[in-house]
Short mmCIF file of C-alpha atoms and ligand atoms in Angstrom, two decimals:
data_model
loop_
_atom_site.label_atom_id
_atom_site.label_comp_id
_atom_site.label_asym_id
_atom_site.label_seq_id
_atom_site.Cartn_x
_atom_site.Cartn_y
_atom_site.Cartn_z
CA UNK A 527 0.00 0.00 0.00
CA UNK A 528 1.72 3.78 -0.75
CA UNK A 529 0.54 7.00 0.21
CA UNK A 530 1.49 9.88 -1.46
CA UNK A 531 -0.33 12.69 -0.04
CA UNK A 532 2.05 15.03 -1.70
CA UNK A 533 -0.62 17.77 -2.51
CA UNK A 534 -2.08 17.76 1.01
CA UNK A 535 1.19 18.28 2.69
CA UNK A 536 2.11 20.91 -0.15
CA UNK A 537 -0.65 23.16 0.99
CA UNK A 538 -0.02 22.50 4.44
CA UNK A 539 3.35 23.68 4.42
CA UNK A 540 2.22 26.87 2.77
CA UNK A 541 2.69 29.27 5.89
CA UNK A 542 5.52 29.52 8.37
CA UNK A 543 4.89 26.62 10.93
CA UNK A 544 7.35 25.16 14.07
CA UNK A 545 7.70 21.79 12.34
CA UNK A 546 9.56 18.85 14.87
CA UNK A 547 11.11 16.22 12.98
CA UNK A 548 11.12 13.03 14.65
CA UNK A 549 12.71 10.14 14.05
CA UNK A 550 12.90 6.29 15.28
CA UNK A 551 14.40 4.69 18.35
CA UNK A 552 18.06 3.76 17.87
CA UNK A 553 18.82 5.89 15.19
CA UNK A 554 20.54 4.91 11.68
CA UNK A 555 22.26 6.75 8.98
CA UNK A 556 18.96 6.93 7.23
CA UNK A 557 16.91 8.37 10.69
CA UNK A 558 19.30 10.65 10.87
CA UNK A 559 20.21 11.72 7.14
CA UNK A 560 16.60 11.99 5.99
CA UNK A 561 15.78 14.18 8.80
CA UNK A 562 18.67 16.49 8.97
CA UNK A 563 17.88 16.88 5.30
CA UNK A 564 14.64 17.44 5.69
CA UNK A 565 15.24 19.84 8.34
CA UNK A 566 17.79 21.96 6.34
CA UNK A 567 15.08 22.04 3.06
CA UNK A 568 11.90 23.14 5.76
CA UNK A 569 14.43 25.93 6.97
CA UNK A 570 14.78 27.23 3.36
CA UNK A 571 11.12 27.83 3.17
CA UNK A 572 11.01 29.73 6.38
CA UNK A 573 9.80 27.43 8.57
CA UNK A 574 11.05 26.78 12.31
CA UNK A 575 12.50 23.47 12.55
CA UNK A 576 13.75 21.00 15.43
CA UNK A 577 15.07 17.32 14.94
CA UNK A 578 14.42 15.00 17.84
CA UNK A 579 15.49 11.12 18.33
CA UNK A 580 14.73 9.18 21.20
CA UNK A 581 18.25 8.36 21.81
CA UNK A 582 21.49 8.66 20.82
CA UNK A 583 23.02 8.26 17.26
CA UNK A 584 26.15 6.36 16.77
CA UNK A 585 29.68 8.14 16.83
CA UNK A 586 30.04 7.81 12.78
CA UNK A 587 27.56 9.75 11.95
CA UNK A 588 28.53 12.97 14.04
CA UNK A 589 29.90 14.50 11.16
CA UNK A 590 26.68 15.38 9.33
CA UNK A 591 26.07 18.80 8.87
CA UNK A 592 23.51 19.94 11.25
CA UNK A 593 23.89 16.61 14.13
CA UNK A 594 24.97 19.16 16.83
CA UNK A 595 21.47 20.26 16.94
CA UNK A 596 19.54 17.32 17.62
CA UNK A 597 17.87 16.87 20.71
CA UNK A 598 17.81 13.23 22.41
CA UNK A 599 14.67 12.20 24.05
CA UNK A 600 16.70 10.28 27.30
CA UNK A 601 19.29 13.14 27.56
CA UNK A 602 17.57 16.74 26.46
CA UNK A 603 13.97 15.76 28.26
CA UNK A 604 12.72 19.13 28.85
CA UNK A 605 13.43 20.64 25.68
CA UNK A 606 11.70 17.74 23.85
CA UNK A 607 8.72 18.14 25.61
CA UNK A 608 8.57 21.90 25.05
CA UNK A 609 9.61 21.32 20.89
CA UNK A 610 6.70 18.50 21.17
CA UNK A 611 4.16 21.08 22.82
CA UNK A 612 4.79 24.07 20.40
CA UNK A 613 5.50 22.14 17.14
CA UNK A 614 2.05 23.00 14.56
CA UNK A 615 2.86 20.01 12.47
CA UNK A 616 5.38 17.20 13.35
CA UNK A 617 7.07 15.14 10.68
CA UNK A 618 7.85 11.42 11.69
CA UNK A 619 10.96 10.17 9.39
CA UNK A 620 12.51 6.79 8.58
CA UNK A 621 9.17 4.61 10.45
CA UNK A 622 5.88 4.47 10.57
CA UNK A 623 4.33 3.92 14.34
CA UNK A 624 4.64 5.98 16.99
CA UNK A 625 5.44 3.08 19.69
CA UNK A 626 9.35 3.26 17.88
CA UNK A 627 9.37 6.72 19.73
CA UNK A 628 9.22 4.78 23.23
CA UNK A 629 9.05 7.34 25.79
CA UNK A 630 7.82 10.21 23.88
CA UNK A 631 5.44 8.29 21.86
CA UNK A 632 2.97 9.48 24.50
CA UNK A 633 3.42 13.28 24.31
CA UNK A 634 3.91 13.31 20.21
CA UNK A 635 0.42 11.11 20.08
CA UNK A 636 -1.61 13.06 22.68
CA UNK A 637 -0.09 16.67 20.58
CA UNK A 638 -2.55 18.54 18.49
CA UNK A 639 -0.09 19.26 15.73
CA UNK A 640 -0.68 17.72 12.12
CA UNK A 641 1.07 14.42 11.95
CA UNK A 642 2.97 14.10 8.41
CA UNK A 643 4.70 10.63 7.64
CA UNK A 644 7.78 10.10 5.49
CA UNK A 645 8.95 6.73 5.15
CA UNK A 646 9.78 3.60 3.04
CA UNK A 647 8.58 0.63 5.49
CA UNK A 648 6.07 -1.83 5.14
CA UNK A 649 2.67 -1.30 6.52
CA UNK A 650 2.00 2.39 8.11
CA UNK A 651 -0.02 2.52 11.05
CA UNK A 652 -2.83 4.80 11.06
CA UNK A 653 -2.16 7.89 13.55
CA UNK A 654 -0.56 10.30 10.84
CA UNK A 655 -2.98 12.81 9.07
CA UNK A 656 -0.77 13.11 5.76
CA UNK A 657 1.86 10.11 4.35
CA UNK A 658 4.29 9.58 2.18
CA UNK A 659 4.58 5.99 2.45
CA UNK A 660 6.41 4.37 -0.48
CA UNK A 661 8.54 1.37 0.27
CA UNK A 662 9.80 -0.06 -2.68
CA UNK A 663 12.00 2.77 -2.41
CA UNK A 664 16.17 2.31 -1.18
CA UNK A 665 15.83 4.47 2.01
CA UNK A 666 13.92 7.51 3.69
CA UNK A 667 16.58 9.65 2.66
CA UNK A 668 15.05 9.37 -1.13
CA UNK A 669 12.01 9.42 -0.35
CA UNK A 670 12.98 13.19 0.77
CA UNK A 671 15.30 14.08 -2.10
CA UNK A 672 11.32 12.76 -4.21
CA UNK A 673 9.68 15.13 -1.46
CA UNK A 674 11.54 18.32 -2.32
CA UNK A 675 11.46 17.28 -6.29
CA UNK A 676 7.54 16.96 -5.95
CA UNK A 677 7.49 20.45 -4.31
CA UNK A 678 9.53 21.81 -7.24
CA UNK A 679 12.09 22.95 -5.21
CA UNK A 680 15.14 21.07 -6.57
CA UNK A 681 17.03 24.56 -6.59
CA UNK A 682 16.46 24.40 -2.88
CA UNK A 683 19.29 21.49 -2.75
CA UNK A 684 22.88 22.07 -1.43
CA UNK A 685 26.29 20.35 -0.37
CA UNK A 686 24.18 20.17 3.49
CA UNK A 687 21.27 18.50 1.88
CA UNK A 688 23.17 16.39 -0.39
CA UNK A 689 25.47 15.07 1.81
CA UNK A 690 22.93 14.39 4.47
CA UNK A 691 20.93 12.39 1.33
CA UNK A 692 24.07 10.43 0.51
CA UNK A 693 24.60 9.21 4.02
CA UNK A 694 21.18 7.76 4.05
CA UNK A 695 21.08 6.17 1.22
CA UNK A 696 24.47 4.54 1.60
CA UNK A 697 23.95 3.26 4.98
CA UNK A 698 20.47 1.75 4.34
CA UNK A 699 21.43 -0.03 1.04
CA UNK A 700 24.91 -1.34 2.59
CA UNK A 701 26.86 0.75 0.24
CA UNK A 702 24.44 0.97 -3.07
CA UNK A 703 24.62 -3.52 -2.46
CA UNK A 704 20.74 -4.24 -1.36
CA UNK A 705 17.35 -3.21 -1.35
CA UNK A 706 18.77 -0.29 -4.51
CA UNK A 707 18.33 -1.80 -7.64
CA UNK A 708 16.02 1.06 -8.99
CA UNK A 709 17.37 3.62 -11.41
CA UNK A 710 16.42 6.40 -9.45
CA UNK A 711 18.34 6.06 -6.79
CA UNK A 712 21.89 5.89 -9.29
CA UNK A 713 20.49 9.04 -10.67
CA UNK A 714 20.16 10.69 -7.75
CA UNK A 715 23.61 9.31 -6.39
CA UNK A 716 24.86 11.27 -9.27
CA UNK A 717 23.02 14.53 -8.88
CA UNK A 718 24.64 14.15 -5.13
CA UNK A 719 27.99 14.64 -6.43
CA UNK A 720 27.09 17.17 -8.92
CA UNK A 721 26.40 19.20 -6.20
CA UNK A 722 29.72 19.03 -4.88
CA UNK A 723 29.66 16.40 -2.40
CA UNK A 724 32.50 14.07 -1.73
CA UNK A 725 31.35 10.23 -1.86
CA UNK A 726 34.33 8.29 -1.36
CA UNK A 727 35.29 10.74 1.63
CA UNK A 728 32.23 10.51 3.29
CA UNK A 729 32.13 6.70 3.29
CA UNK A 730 35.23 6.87 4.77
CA UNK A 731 33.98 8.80 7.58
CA UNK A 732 30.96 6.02 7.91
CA UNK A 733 32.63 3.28 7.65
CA UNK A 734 36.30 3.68 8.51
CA UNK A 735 36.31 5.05 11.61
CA UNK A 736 35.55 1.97 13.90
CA UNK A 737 37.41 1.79 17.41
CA UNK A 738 39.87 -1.01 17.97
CA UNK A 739 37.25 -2.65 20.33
CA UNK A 740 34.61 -2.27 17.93
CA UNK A 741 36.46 -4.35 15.49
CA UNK A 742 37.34 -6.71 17.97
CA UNK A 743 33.62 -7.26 18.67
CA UNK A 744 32.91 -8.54 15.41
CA UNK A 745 35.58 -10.70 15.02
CA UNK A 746 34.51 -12.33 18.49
CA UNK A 747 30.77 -12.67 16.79
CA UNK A 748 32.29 -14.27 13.87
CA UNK A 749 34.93 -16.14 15.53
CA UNK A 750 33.36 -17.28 18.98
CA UNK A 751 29.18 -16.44 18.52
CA UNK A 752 28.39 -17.05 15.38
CA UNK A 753 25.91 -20.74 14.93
CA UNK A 754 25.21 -22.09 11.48
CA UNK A 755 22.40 -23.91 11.07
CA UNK A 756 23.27 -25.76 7.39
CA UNK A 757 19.58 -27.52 7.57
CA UNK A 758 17.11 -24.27 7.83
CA UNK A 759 19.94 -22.49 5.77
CA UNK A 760 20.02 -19.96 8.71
CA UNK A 761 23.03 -18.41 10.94
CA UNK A 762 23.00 -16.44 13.77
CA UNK A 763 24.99 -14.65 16.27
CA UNK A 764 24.34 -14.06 20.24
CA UNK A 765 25.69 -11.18 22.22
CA UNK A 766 25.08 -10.76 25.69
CA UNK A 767 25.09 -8.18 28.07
CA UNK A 768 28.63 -9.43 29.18
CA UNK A 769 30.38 -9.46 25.88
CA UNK A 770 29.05 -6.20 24.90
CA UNK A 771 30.76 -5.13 28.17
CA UNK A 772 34.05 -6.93 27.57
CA UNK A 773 34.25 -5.16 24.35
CA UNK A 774 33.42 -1.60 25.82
CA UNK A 775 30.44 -1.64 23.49
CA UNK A 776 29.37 1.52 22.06
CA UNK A 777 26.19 2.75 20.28
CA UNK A 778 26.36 1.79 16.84
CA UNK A 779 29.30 -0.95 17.31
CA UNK A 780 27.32 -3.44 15.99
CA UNK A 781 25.99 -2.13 13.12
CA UNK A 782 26.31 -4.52 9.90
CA UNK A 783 27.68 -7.49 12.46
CA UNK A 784 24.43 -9.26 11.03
CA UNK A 785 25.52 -8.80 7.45
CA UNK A 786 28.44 -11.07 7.86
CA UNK A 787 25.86 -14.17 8.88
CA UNK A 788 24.17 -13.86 5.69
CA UNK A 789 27.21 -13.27 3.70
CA UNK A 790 27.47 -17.16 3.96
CA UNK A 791 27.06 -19.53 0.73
CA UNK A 792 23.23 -20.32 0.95
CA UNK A 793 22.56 -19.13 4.22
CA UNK A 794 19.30 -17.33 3.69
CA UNK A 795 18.19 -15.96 6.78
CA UNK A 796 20.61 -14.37 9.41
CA UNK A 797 19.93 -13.00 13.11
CA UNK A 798 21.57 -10.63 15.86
CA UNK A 799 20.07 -11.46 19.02
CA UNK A 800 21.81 -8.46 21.60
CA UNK A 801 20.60 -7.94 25.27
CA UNK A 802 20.96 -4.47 25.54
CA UNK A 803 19.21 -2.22 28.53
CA UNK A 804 17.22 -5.04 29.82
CA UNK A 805 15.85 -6.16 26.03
CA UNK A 806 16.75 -8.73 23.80
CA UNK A 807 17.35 -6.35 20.51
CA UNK A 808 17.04 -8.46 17.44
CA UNK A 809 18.38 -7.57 13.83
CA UNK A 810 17.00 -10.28 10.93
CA UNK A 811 17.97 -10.30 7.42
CA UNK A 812 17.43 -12.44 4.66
CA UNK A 813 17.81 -12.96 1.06
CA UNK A 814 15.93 -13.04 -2.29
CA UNK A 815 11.96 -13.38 -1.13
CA UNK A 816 11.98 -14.86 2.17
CA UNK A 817 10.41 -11.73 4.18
CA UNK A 818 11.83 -11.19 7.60
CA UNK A 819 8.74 -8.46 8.11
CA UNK A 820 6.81 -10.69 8.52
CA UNK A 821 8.68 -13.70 10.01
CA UNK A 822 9.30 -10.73 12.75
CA UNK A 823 6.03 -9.31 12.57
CA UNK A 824 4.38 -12.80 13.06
CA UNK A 825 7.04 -14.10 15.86
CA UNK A 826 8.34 -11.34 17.66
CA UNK A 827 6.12 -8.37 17.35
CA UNK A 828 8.64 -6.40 15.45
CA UNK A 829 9.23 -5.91 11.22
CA UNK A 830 10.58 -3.21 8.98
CA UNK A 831 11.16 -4.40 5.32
CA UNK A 832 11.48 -7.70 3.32
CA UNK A 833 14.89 -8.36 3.80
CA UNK A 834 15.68 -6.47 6.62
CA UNK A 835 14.05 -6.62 10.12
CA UNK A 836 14.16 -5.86 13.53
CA UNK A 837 12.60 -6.76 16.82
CA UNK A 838 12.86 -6.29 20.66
CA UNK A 839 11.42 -8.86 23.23
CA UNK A 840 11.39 -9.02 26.76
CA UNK A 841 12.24 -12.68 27.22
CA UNK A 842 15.72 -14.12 28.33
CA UNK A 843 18.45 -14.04 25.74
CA UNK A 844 18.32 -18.12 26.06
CA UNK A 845 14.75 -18.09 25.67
CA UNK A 846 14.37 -15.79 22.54
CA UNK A 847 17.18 -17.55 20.78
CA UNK A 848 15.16 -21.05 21.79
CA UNK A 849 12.35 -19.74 20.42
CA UNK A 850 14.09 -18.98 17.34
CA UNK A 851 15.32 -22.27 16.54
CA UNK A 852 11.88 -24.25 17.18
CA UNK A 853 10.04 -21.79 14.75
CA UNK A 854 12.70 -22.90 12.01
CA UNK A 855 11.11 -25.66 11.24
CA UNK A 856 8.09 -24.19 10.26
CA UNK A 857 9.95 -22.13 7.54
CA UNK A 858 12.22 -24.88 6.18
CA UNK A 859 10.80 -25.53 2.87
CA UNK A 860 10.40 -21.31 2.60
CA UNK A 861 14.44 -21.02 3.64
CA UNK A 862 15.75 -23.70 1.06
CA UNK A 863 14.33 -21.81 -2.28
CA UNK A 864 14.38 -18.12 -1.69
CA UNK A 865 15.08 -17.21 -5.33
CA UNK A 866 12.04 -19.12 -6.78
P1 5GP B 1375 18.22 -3.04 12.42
O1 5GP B 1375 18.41 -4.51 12.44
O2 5GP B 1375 19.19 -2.37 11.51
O3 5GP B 1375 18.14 -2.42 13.78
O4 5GP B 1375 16.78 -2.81 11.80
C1 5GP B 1375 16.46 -3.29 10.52
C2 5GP B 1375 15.12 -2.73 10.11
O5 5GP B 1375 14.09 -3.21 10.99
C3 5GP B 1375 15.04 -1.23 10.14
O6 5GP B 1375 14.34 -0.84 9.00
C4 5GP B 1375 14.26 -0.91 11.38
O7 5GP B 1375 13.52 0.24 11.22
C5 5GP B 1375 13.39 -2.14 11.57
N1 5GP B 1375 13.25 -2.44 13.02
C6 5GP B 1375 14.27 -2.64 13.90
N2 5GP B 1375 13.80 -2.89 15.14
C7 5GP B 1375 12.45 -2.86 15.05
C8 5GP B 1375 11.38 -3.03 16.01
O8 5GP B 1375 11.59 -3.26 17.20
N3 5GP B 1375 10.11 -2.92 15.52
C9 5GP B 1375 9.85 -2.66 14.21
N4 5GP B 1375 8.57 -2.58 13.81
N5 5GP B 1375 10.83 -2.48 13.30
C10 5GP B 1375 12.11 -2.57 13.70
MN1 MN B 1376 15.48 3.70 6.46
#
């Protein structure tokens, strides 16, 4: 199902407003890039803007123009609530239910401000007034760089915007590798650089600037956590509480460990099961059309897209991963032919 309430939002946006752009729990280079961009583009057309996450964003993205002015939910309280309580219309970016806000899902659903949606998941809950809801679409970050097109502002963009576009859309696809095979989002790759930014720099500062224990950490998931399950074509990797301490864990540090389960020869499905503040955070991913929305949606009351999923349970780590292995079963035929 997509939404594209373009024209509604359009005329909505035709008077100054305090916008708050929100985005999801745990925020990625697409939360953050799609909503920094977003917030530079409302600026130009003389709104008042303020970006919000519910907690912190990892280290490598605290380059990106415009980061120092985020406020986080758990640290900045008081000023979220106040941004919450004056903002006329609030934008949610990069996922499409309140409950990802945790705490402050409260305050943004009991606020009378217009609730706009931007985002490229499956299934969009109902609470927003206006959506743009497309998800065969690479990342959020697109989605806005379609937004600002469909407003004919395209002149609008700059290196701020751009690079703020680029960083979502690299670190949702896994470097232009998944979930990206659309024309569209090559040609607007290339209108990125036109505009002056510098791609091979800026994946630099993404992806090669891990700390010694963060690289560590993965090659103790590979090494020492990692469980292949040849039969249900499915691997997966435990962390608990007490590794991610051993390894001085950091937010972000285990960003793309999953990747490296499913980069196995016909392993189809992969899963990160991390107990982190008193959850069990899970991170699915799969291959070809074996959808890990719904295998989380169905199992673990999480989802996000076909090949990429996430949930968080309050069971044990032992008991989440048991449950895990005696739903595999079920899925067996499913796991062994994903590409027919
Ligand atoms: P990741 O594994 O990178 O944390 O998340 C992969 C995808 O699943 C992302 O698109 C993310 O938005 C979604 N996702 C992660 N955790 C949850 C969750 O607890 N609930 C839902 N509905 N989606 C999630
Ligand atoms: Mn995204």
């Amino acid at each position: 199902m997509e939404n594209t309430d373009f024209l509604n939002i359009a005329e909505k946006l035709s008077k100054p407003l305090q916008i708050l752009i929100t985005t999801h729990t745990n925020p990625d280079g697409d939360a953050i890039g799609s909503s920094l961009a977003l917030s530079f583009y409302l600026k130009k057309k003389n709104h008042t803007v303020q970006v919000m996450a519910p907690d912190p964003f990892p280290d490598f993205l605290a380059w990106m123009p415009g980061h120092e002015d985020i406020l986080i939910f758990s640290k900045d309280k008081s000023e979220c609530i106040r941004a919450i309580e004056r903002a006329d219309l609030i934008i949610a970016a990069d996922f499409n239910n309140f409950s990802r806000l945790n705490e402050a899902a409260v305050l943004v659903r009991q606020s009378k401000a217009v609730k706009v949606l931007i985002d490229h998941h499956l299934f969009a809950s109902d609470e927003f007034d206006y959506k743009i809801s497309i998800s065969r679409i690479s990342s959020t970050s697109e989605l806005v760089y379609n937004f600002i097109e469909a407003m004919g502002d395209l002149i609008l963009l700059d290196k701020n915007i751009a690079e703020c576009i680029y960083a979502g859309i690299i670190t949702d696809t896994g470097s232009l590798s998944y979930a990206c095979n659309y024309v569209n989002t090559y040609m607007i790759i290339a209108e990125l650089i036109r505009l002056g930014i510098d791609g091979e720099h800026l994946h630099r500062l993404i992806y090669d600037t891990y700390s010694e224990s963060r690289l560590r950490l993965l090659g103790y998931s590979i090494s020492d956590q990692l469980v292949v399950l040849p039969d249900y074509h499915t691997a997966f990797i435990t962390l608990s509480s007490a590794d991610l301490l051993k390894f001085n864990h950091q937010i972000g540090d285990t960003e793309g460990v999953v990747n490296y389960a499913l980069s196995i020869k016909d392993i189809n499905l992969a899963a990160l099961f991390m107990e982190r503040d008193g959850v069990v955070k899970i991170s699915f991913r799969s291959k070809g059309n074996f959808s890990v929305d719904s295998f989380a949606r169905e199992h673990f009351n999480g989802g996000g897209h076909r090949n990429a999923s996430g949930a968080n349970c309050e069971t044990s780590l032992e008991d989440t991963v048991l449950k895990f292995r005696q739903i595999l079963p079920l899925y067996q035929s499913k796991l062994k032919s994903v590409y027919s």
